[in-house]
Short mmCIF file of C-alpha atoms in Angstrom, two decimals:
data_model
loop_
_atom_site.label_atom_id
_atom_site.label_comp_id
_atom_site.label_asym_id
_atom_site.label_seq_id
_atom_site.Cartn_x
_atom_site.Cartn_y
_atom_site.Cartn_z
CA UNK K 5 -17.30 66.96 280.01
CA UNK K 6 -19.31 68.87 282.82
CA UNK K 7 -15.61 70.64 283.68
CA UNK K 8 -15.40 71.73 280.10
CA UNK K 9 -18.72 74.03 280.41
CA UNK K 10 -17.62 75.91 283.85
CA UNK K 11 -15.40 78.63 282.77
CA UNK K 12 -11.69 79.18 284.52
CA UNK K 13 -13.57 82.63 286.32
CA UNK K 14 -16.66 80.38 288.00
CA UNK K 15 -14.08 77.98 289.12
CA UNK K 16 -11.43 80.68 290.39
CA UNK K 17 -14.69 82.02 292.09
CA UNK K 18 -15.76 78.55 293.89
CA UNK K 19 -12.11 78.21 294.57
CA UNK K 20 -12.01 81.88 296.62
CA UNK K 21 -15.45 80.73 298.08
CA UNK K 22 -14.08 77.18 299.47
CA UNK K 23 -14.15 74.53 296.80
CA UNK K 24 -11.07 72.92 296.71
CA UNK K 25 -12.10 70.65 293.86
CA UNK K 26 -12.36 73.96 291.67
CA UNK K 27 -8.55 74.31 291.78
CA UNK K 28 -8.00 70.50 290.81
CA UNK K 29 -10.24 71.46 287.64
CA UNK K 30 -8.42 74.41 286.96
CA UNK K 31 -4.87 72.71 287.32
CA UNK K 32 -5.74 69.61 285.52
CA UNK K 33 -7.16 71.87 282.62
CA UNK K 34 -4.02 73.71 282.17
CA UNK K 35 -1.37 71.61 283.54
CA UNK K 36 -0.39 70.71 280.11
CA UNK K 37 0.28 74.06 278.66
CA UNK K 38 1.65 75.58 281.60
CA UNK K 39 4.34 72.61 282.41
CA UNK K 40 5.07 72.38 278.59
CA UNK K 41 5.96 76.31 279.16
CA UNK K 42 8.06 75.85 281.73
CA UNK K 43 10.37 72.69 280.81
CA UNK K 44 10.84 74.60 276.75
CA UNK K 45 12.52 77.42 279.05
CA UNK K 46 14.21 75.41 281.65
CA UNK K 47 15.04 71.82 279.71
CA UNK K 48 15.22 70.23 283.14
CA UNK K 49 12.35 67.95 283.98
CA UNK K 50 13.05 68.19 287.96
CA UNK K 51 13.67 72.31 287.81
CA UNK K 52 10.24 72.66 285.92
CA UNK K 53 8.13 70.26 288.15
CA UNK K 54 10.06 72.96 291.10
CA UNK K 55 8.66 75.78 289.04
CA UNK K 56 5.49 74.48 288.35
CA UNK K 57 4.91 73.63 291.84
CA UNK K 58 6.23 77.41 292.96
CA UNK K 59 3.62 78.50 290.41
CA UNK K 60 0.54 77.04 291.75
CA UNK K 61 1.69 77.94 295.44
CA UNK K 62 1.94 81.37 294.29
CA UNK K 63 -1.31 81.05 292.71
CA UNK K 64 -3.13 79.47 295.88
CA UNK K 65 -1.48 82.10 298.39
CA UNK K 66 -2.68 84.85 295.68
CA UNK K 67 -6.38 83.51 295.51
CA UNK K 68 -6.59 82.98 299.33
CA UNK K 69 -5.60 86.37 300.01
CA UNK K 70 -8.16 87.97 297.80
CA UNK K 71 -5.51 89.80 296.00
CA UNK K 72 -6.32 88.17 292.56
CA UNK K 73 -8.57 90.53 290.44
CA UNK K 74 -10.58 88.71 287.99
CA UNK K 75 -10.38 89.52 284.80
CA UNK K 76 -11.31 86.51 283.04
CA UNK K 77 -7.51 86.26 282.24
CA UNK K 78 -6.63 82.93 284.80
CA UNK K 79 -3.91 80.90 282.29
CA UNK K 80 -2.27 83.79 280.81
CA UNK K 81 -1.87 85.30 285.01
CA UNK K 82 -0.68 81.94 285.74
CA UNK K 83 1.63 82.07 282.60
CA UNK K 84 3.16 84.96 283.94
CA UNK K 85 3.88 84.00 287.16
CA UNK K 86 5.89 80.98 286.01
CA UNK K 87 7.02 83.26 283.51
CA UNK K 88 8.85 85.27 286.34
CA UNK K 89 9.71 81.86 288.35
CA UNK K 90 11.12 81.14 285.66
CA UNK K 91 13.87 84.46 285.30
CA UNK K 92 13.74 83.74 288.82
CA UNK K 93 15.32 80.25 288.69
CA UNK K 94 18.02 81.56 285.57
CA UNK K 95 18.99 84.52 288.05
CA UNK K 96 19.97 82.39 291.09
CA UNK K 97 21.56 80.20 288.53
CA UNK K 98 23.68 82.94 287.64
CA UNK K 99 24.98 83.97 290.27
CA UNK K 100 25.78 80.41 291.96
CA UNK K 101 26.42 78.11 289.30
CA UNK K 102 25.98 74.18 289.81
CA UNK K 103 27.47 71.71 288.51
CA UNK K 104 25.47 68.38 288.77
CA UNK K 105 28.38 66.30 288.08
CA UNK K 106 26.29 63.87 286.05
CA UNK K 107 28.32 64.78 282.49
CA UNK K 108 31.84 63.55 281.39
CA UNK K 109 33.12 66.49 283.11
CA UNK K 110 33.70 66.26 286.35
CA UNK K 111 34.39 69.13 288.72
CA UNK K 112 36.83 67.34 290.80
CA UNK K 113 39.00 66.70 288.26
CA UNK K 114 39.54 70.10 288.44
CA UNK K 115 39.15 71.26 292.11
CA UNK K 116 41.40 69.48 294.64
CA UNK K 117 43.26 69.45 297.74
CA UNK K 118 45.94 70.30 298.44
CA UNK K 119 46.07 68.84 301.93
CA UNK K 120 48.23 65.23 301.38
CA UNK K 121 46.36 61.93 302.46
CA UNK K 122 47.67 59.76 305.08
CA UNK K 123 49.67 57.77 302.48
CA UNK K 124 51.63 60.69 301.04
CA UNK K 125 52.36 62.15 303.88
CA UNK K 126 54.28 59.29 305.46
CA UNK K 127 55.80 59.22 301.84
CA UNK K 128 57.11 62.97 302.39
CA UNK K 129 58.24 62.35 305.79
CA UNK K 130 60.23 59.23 304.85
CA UNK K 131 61.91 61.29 301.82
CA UNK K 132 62.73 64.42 303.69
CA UNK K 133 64.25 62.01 306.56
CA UNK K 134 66.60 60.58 303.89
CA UNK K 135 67.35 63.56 302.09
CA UNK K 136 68.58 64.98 305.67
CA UNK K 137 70.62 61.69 305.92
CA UNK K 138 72.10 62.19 302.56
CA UNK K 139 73.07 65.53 303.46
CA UNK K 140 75.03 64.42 306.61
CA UNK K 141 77.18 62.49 304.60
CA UNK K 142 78.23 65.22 302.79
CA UNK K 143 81.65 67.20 304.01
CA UNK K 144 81.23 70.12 306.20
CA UNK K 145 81.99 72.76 304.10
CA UNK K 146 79.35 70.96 301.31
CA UNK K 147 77.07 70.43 303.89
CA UNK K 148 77.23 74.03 305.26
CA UNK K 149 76.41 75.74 302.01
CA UNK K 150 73.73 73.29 301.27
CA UNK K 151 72.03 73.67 304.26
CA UNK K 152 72.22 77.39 304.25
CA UNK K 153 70.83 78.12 300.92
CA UNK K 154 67.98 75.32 300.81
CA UNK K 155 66.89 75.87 304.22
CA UNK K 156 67.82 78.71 305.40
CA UNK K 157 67.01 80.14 302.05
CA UNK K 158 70.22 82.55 302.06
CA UNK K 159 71.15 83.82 299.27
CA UNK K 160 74.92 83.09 297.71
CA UNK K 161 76.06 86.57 298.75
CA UNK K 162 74.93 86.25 302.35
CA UNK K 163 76.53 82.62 302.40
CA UNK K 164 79.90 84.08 300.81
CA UNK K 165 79.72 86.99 303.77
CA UNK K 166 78.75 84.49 306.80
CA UNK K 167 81.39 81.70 305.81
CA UNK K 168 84.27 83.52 304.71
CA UNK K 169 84.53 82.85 301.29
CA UNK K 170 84.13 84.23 297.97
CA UNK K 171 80.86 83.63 296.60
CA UNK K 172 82.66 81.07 293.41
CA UNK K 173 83.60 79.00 296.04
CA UNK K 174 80.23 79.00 297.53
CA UNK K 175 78.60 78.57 294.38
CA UNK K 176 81.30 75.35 293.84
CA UNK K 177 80.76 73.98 296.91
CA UNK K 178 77.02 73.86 296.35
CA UNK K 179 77.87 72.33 293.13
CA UNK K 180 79.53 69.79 294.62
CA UNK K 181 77.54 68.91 296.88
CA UNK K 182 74.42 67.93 294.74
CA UNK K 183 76.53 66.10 292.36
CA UNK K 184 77.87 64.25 295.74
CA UNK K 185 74.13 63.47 296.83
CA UNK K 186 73.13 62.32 293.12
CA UNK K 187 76.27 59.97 293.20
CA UNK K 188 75.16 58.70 296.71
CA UNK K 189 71.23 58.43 295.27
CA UNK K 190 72.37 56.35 291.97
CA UNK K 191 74.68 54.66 293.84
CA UNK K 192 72.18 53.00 296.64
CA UNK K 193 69.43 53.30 294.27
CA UNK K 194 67.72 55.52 296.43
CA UNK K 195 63.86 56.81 295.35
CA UNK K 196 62.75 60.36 296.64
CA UNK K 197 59.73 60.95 294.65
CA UNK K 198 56.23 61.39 296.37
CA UNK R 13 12.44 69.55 242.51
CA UNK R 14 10.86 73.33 243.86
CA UNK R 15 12.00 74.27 246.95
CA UNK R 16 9.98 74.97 250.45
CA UNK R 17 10.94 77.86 251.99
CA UNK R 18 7.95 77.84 254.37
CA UNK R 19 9.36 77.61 258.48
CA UNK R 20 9.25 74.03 259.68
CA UNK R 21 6.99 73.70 262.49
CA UNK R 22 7.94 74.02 265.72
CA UNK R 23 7.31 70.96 267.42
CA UNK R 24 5.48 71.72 270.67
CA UNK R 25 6.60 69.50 273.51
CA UNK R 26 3.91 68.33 275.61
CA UNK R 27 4.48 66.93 279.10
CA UNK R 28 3.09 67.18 282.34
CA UNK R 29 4.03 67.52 285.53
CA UNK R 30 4.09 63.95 287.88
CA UNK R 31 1.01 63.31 289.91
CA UNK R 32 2.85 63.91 293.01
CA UNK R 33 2.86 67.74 292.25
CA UNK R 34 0.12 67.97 291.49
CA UNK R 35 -0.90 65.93 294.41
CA UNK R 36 1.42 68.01 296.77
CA UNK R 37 -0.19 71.04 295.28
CA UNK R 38 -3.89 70.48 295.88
CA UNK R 39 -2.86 69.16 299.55
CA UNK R 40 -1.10 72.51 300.30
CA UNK R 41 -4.05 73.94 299.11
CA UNK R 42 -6.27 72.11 301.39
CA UNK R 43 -3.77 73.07 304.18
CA UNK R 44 -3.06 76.69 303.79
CA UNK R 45 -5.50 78.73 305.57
CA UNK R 46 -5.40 83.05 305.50
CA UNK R 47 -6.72 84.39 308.51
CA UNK R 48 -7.75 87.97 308.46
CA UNK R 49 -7.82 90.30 311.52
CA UNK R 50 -8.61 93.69 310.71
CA UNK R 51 -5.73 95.26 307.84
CA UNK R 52 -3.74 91.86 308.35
CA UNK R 53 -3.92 88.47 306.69
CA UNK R 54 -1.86 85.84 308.18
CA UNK R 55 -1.07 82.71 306.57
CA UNK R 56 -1.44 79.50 308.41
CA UNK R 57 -0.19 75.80 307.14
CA UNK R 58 -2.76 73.73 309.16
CA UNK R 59 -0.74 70.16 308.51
#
């Protein structure tokens, strides 16, 4: 009841002149309002106890200085500042967003890597193994054109002009030779999926 | 039945901050200490 009679400009004043009690008058007087202020901009209990708590260090460092002038205006300067904390917090929001991953959404569902684990990688290894296998089964001329248009990555032109033949026959040969690796695949049952 | 067309009123929310802010606030309060030597004020945390 005694708090109620000192105005917010005697206690500001004790406060500059030492009395730390003054400022746990002055806080616990306003706490309400200014908190209340802050969370119906921010709707985040933990971001406004952060602005809050920026607030009243602004405020402290302010009054310590001597750079407050008193105008008998104390909650509506401390209004302010949180005011600006407050853009503050919305601007470095802005520019790096965050996602709390607490939601349905989940951000790795939509980042990844692209790196493979341990387990796929041994996959890939074991499938590219007996894809190479398959395609030393194949006959030479098969084999050739295979080999020089998936990995060499020639095109049917340049494999017409370094074999010899017309680019059909390339193009045949090719043909051939995948329908000859899917016969050998159905035939042994073979799986070359990752 | 006549209609109201006065606003609703906004319900204020009222909440306060947690005890350890306000805790944490008065302590850094008790801490901070600005020393002044001549056109300069330094700040000092003495925790």
């Amino acid at each position: 009841m005694q708090n109620k009679l000192i105005s917010d400009a005697t206690l500001v004043s004790n406060y500059i002149q030492g009395d730390e009690s003054s400022l746990e008058i002055l806080i616990k007087r306003h706490k309400q309002r200014i908190f209340s202020f802050i969370y119906s901009k921010v709707y985040d209990r933990d971001v406004a106890e952060d602005v809050f708590q920026d607030t009243f260090i602004k405020v402290i460092k302010t009054l310590k200085r001597g750079a407050y002038n008193e105008e008998g205006k104390f909650l509506p300067w401390v209004m302010r500042i949180s005011h600006n904390l407050v853009i503050d917090h919305f601007r470095k929001n802005n520019r790096m967003p965050k996602f709390d991953n607490s939601g349905e959404f989940s951000i790795f569902s939509v980042l990844s890597c692209d790196t493979l684990n341990a387990e796929k990688a041994l996959i890939k290894e074991q499938v590219e193994s007996d894809v190479r296998r398959l395609i030393d089964e194949l006959p030479e001329d098969q084999k050739e054109v295979l080999m020089m248009r998936m990995y060499n990555d020639m095109s049917f032109k340049e494999i017409s002009e370094r074999t010899g033949v017309s680019i059909n026959t390339a193009l045949g040969r090719m043909r051939y030779a995948l329908i000859n690796m899917r016969k050998v695949i159905e035939k042994h049952n073979i799986i070359l999926t990752n | 039945m006549a209609k109201l067309y006065s606003k609703k009123n906004k319900t204020e929310i009222k909440m306060n901050p947690r005890d350890e802010t306000i805790s944490f606030i008065l302590n850094y309060s008790k801490a901070l200490c600005v020393i002044k030597y001549k056109n300069l004020k330094f700040e000092a945390l003495q925790n």
